[in-house]
Coordinates of C-alpha atoms in Angstrom, one line a residue:
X27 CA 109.7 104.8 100.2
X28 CA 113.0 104.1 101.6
X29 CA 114.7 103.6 105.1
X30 CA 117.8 103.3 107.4
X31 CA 117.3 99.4 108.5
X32 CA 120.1 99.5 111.5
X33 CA 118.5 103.3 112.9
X34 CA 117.4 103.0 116.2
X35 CA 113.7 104.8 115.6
X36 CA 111.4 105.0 118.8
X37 CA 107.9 105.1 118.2
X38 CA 105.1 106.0 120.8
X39 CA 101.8 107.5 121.2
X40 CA 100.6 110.1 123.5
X41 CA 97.5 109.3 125.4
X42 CA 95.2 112.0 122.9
X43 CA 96.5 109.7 120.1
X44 CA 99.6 111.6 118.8
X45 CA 101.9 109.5 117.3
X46 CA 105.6 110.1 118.4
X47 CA 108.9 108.7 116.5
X48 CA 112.4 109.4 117.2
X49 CA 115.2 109.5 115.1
X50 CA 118.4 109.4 117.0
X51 CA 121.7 111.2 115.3
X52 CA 124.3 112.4 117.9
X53 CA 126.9 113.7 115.1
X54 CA 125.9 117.6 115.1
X55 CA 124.2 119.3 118.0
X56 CA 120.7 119.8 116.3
X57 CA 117.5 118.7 115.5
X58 CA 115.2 118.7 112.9
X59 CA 111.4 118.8 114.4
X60 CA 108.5 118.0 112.2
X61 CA 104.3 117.4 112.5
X62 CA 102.5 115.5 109.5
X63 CA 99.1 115.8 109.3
X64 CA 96.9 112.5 107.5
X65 CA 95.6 115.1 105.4
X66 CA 96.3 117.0 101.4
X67 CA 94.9 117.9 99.0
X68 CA 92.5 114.7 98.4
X69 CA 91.0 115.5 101.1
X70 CA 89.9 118.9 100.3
X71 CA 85.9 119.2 99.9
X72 CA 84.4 118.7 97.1
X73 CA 84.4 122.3 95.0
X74 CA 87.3 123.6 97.3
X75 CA 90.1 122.2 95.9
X76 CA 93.4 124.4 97.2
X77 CA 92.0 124.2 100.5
X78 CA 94.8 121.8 102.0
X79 CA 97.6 124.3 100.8
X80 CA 95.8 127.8 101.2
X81 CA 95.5 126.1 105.4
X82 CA 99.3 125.7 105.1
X83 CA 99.7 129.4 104.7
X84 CA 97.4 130.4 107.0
X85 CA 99.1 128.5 109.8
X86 CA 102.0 131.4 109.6
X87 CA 99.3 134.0 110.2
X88 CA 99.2 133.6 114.5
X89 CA 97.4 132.4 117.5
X90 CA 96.2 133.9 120.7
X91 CA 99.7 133.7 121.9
X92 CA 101.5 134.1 119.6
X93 CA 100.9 137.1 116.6
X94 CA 101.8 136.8 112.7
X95 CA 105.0 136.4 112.0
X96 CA 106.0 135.8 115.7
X97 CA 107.2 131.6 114.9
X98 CA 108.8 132.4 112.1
X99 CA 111.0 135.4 113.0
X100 CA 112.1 133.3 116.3
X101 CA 113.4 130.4 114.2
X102 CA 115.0 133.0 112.1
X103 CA 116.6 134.6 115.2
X104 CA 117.6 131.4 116.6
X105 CA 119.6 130.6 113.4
X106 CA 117.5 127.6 112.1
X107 CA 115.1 126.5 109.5
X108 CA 111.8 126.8 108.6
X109 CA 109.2 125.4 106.2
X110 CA 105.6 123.7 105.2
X111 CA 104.3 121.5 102.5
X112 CA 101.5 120.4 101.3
X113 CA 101.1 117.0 99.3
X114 CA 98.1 114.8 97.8
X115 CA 97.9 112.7 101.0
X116 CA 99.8 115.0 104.0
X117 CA 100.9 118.7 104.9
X118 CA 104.0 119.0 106.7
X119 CA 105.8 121.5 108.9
X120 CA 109.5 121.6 110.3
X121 CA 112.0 123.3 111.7
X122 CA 115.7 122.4 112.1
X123 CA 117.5 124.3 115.3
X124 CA 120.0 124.1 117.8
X125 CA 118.9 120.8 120.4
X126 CA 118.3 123.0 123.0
X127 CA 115.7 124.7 121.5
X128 CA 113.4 121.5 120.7
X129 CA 110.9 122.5 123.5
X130 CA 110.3 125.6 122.5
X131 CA 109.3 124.5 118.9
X132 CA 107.3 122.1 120.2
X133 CA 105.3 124.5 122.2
X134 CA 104.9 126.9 119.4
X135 CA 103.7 123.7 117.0
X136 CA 101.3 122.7 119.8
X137 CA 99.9 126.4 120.3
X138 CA 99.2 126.6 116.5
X139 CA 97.5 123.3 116.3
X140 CA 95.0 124.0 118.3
X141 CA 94.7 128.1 118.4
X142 CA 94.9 129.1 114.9
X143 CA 93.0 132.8 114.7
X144 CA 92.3 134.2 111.5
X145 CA 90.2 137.5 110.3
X146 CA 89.2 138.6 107.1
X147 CA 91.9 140.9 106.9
X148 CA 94.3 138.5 107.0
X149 CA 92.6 135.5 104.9
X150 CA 91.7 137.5 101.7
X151 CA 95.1 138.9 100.8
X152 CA 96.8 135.6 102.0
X153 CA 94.0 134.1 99.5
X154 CA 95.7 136.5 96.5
X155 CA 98.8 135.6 97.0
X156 CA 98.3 131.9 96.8
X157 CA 96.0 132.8 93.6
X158 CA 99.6 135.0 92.3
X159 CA 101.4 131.4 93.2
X160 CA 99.4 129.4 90.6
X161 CA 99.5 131.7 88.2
X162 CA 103.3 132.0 88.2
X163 CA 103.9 128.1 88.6
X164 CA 101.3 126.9 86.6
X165 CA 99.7 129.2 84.3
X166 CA 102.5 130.2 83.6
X167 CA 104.7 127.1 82.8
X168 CA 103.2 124.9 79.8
X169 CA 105.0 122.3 80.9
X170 CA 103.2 122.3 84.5
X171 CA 100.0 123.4 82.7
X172 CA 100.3 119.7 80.2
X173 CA 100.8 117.8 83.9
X174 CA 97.7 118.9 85.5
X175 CA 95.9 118.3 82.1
X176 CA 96.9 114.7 82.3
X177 CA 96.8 114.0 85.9
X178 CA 92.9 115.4 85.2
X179 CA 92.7 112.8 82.7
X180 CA 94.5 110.0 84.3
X181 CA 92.1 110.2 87.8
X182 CA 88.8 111.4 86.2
X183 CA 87.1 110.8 89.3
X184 CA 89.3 110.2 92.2
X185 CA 91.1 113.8 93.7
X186 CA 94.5 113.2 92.6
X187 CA 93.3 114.5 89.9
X188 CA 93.0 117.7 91.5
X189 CA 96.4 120.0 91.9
X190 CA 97.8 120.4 95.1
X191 CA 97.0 124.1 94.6
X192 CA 93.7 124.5 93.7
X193 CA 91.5 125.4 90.6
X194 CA 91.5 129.3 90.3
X195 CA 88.1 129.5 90.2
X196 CA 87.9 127.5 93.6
X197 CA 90.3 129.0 95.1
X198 CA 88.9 132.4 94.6
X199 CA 86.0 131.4 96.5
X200 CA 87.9 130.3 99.0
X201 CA 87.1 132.2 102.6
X202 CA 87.7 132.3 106.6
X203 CA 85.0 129.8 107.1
X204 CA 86.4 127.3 105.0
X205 CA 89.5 127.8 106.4
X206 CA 88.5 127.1 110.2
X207 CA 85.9 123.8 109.5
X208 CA 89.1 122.6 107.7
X209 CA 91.2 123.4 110.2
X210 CA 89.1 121.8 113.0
X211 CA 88.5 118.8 111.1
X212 CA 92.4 117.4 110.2
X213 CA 94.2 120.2 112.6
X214 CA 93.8 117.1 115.8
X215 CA 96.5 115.0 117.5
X216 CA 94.8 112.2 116.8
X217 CA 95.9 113.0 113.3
X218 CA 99.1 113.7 113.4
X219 CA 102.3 112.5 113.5
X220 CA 105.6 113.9 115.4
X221 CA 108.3 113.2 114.2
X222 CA 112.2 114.4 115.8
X223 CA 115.5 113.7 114.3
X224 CA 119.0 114.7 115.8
X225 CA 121.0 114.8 118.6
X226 CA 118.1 113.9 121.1
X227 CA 117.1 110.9 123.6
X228 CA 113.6 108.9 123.6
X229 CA 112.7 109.6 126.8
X230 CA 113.5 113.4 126.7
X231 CA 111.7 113.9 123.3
X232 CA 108.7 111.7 125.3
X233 CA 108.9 114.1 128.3
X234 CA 109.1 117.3 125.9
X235 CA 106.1 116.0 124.1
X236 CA 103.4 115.4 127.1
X237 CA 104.4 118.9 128.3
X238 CA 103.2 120.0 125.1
X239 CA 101.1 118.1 122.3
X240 CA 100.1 116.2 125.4
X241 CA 98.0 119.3 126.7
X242 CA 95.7 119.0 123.6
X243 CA 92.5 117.0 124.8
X244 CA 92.0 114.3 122.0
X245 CA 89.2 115.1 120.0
X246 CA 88.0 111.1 119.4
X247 CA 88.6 109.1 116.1
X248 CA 90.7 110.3 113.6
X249 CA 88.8 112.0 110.9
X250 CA 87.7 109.5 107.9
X251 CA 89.2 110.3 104.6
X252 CA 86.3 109.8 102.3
X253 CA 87.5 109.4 99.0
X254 CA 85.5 108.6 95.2
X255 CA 86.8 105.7 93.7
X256 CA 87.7 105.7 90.5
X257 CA 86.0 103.9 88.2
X258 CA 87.7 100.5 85.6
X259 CA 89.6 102.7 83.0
X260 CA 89.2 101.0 79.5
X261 CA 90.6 103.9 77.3
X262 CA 94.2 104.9 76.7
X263 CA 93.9 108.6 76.8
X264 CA 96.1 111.2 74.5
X265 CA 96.6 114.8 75.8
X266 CA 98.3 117.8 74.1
X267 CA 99.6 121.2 74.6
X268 CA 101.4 123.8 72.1
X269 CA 102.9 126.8 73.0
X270 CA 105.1 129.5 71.9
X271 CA 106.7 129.0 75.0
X272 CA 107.7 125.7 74.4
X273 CA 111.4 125.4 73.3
X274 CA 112.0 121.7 74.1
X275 CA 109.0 119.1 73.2
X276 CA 108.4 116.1 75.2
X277 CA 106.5 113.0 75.9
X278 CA 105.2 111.6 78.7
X279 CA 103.3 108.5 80.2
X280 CA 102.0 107.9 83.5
X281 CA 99.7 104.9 84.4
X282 CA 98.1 104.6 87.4
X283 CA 99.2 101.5 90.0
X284 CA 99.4 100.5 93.0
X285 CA 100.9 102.1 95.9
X286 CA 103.0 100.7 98.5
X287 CA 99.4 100.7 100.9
X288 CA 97.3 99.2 98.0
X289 CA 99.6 96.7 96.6
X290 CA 100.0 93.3 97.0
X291 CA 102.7 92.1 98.8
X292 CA 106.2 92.3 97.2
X293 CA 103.8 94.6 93.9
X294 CA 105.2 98.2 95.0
X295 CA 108.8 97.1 95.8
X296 CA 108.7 95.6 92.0
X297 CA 107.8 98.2 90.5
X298 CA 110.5 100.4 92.1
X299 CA 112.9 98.4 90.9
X300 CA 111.0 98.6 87.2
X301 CA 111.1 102.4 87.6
X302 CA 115.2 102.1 88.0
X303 CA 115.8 99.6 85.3
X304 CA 113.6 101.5 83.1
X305 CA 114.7 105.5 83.6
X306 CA 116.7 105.4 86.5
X307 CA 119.9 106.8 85.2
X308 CA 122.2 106.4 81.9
X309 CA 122.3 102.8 82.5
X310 CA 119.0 102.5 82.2
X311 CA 116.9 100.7 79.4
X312 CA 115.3 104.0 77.8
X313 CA 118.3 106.0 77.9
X314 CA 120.8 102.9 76.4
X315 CA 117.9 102.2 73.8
X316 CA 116.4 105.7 73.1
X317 CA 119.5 108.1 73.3
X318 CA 122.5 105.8 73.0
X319 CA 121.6 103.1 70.2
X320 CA 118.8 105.2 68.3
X321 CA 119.2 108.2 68.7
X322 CA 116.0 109.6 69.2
X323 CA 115.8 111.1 72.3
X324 CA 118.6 113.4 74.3
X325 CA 117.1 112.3 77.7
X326 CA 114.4 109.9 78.8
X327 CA 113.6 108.2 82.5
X328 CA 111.2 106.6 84.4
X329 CA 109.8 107.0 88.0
X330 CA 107.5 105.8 90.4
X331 CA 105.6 107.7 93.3
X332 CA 105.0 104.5 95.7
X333 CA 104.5 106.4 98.8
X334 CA 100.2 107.2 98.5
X335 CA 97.4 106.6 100.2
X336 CA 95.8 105.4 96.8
X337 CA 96.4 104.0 94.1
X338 CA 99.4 105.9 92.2
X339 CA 101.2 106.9 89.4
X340 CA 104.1 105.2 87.2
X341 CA 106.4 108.0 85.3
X342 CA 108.1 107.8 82.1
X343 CA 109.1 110.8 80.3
X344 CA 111.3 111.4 77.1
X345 CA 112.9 114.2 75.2
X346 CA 112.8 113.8 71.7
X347 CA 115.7 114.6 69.3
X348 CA 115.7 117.1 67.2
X349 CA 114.9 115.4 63.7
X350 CA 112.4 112.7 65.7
X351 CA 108.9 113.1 66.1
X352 CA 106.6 112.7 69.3
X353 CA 104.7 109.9 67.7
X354 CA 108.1 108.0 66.4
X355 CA 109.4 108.4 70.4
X356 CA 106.2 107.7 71.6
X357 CA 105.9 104.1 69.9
X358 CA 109.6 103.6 71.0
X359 CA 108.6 104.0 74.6
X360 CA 105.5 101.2 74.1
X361 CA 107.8 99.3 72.4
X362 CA 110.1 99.0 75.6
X363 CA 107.2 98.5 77.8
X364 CA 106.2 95.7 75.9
X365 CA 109.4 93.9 76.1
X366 CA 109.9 94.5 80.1
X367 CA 106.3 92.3 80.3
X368 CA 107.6 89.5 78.3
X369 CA 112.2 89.7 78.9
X370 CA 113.8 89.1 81.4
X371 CA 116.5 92.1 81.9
X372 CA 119.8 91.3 82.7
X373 CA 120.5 89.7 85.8
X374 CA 123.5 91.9 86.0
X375 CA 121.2 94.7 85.8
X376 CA 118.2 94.0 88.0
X377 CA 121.0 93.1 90.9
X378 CA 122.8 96.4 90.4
X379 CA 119.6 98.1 90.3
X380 CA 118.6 96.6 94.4
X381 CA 122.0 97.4 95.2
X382 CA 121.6 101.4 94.2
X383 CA 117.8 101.6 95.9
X384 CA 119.3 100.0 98.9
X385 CA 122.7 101.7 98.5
X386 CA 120.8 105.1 98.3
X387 CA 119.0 104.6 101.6
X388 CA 121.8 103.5 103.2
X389 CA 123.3 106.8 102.2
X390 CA 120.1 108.7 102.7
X391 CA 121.1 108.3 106.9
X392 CA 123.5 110.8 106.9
X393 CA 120.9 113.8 106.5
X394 CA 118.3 114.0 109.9
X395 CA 115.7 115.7 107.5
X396 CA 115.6 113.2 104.3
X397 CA 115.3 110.6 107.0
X398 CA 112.6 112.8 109.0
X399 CA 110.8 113.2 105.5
X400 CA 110.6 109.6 104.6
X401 CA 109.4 108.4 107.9
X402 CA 106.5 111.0 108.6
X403 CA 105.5 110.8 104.7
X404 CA 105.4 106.7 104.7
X405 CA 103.8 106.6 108.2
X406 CA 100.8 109.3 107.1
X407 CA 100.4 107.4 103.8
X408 CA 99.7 103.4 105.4
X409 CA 102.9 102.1 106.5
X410 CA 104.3 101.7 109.6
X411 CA 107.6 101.7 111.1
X412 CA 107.8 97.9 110.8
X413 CA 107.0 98.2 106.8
X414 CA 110.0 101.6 107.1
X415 CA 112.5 99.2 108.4
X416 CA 112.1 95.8 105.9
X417 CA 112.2 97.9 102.6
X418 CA 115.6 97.2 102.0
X419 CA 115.2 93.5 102.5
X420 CA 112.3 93.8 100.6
X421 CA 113.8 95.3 97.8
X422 CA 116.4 92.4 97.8
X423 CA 113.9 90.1 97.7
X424 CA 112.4 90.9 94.3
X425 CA 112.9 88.7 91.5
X426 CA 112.9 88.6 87.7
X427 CA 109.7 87.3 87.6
X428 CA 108.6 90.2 89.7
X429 CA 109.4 92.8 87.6
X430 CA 107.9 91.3 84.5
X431 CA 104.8 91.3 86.5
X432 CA 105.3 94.7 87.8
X433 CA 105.7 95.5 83.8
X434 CA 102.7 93.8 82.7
X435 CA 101.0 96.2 85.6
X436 CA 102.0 99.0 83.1
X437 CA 98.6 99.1 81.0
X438 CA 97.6 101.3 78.2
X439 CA 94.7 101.8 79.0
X440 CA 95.2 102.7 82.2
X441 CA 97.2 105.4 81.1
X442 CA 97.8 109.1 79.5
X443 CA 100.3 110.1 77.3
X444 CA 101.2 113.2 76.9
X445 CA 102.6 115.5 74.4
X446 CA 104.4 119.6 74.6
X447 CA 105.2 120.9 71.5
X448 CA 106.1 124.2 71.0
X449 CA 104.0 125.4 68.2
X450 CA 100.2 125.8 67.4
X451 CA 100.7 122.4 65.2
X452 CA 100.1 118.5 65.5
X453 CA 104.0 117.6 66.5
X454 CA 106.2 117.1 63.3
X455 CA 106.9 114.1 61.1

């Protein structure tokens, strides 16, 4: 979660509940033109997982108005960009064109949002080739195979434990109907979130936006997100994959922790600052200790995924040299952890790591679409623009005492470790 403090962001709804927010940036004729949806993948019903994503595909295949293909190869003929994306707790599209062409994305977002048609023609081959997508990026990849074997672990019971793209087996099953009562559930204004970045005004992005999302009769209350809760977690968990395709091992930890919408306050900004002290860069503790001093690991870092509607994940990940084993690494890592809850790092340290977060926002204005992501993904996960804006000060705000408790946060047992090695063996001595 990060933000651009001084920005001059315009935020409005329509009157069917559409939330509006405008990013002002004069410096290049063009703007970038996005609609979040409050909904992913943990929202997919229970034994379709894939659902969320297979939807984001289908909403290339044409309305009433408008045939397959027809959105897409405009964009393309206008010269701009185009793409969709589905996460745990959104789906996304965009497009990034000439200003004077902001209307007419609008009114081809708005005609999709609401007059999606799809046939069986379309839906099962569209179905393949999502099932041809998870077998290239996941089956085939042990490395992405070992992640959605943890995350499985890690959330036993709440759908983050589900990948974004589906089981197989669910996906196969996966039809038309399920497309549509999907589609008519989340696919609302009241639901989504517009946001515009570039060379535009607030009151001609306001005017552009009645004309169009502002047709769409509201459809009531946003729809609930209904979500298990996991369950107290009392048992560190171990998970392990060999394969022959495995030419680099690795370890990895993630624990689960709050978010920046189930935190306490000043919890989430503290354990962004953790994340950068920890693995954020070759200053960082893991790499100074682990690769530098001894010597046991050629890269190692640590990251946290703040921005979810739940709680999250804490990332720490290590590469082990080539005479150390997983286990020897492993402790290495706990080791660390263990210190952060009980030492205080260096005050030089934890004030150079607020300046970078803070640093790196401040940079993050000069590109309309990194600013257009981190707004639409902060606003459909809790936040508002109020919560966008303070981060920095925020972040500034966190103390030493902070981050040991954001450390002490870090709890084996509410944790998974795991471990790639590339052969059919326990990893080496």
């Amino acid at each position: 979660m990060t933000a651009a403090a001084a920005a001059p962001i315009a935020d409005f709804h329509l009157a069917n509940g559409m939330q509006v927010v405008v990013i002002p940036d004069h410096r290049a004729p063009v703007v970038t033109h996005m609609v979040w949806y409050r909904n992913g993948s943990a929202d997919d019903p229970l034994g379709k997982s894939g659902i969320a994503h297979f939807l984001e595909h289908l909403m290339f295949k044409g309305t009433h108005a408008h045939g397959p293909g027809v959105f897409s190869d405009r964009v393309a003929e206008l010269g701009g960009q185009e793409n969709a994306f589905t996460a745990n707790d959104y789906t996304a599209y965009f497009q990034r064109v000439a200003r004077e062409h902001l209307g007419e994305m609008m009114r081809f977002e708005a005609d999709r949002m609401t007059n999606l048609t799809l046939s069986d023609e379309v839906v099962t081959p569209e179905r393949d080739v999502v099932l041809e997508e998870r077998r290239m990026r996941t089956d085939a990849d042990p490395a992405a195979q070992l992640q959605e074997a943890v995350h499985s672990a890690l959330f036993a019971h709440h759908p983050y434990g589900l990948p974004v793209i589906g089981w197989e087996h669910e996906i196969a099953t996966l039809d038309r109907h399920d497309a549509l009562a999907y589609y008519r559930r989340f696919y609302t204004p009241e639901n989504a979130v517009l946001i515009v970045a570039g060379d535009v005004g607030t009151e001609e992005v306001r005017a552009l936006a009645e004309a169009t999302y502002g047709a769409i009769p509201a459809r009531g209350e946003p729809p609930e997100r209904a979500r298990p809760k996991e369950p107290p977690i009392r048992a560190h968990r171990l998970v392990t994959l060999a394969d022959a395709k495995v030419e680099q091992p690795s370890v990895s930890r993630i624990y689960i922790t709050p978010s920046y919408n189930t935190a306490k306050p000043g919890e989430a900004e503290a354990l962004e600052v953790l994340a950068h002290l920890l693995g954020g860069g070759a200053t960082s503790l893991l790499y100074k200790r682990l690769v530098m001093e001894q010597k046991i690991a050629v890269a190692a870092g640590a990251y946290y995924l703040g921005g979810a509607l739940d709680d999250t994940r804490f990332f720490i990940y290590a590469l082990p040299a080539p005479d150390c084993s997983l286990e020897k690494l492993d402790a290495a890592i706990g080791a660390l952890i263990d210190e952060a809850k009980h030492k205080d790092f260096p005050a030089g340290d934890l004030e150079r790591a607020k300046t970078r977060l803070v640093a790196d926002a401040i940079y993050a204005q000069d590109n309309q679409t990194s600013m257009a992501r981190w707004y639409g993904a902060s606003l459909a996960t809790g936040s508002s623009i109020a919560d966008i804006r303070a981060w920095p000060e925020r972040i500034e705000a966190v103390t030493p005492d902070d981050v040991r408790k954001a450390a002490a946060l870090l709890d084996s047992r509410r944790s998974v470790t795991g471990y790639l090695t590339p052969e059919e063996t326990p990893a080496a001595a």
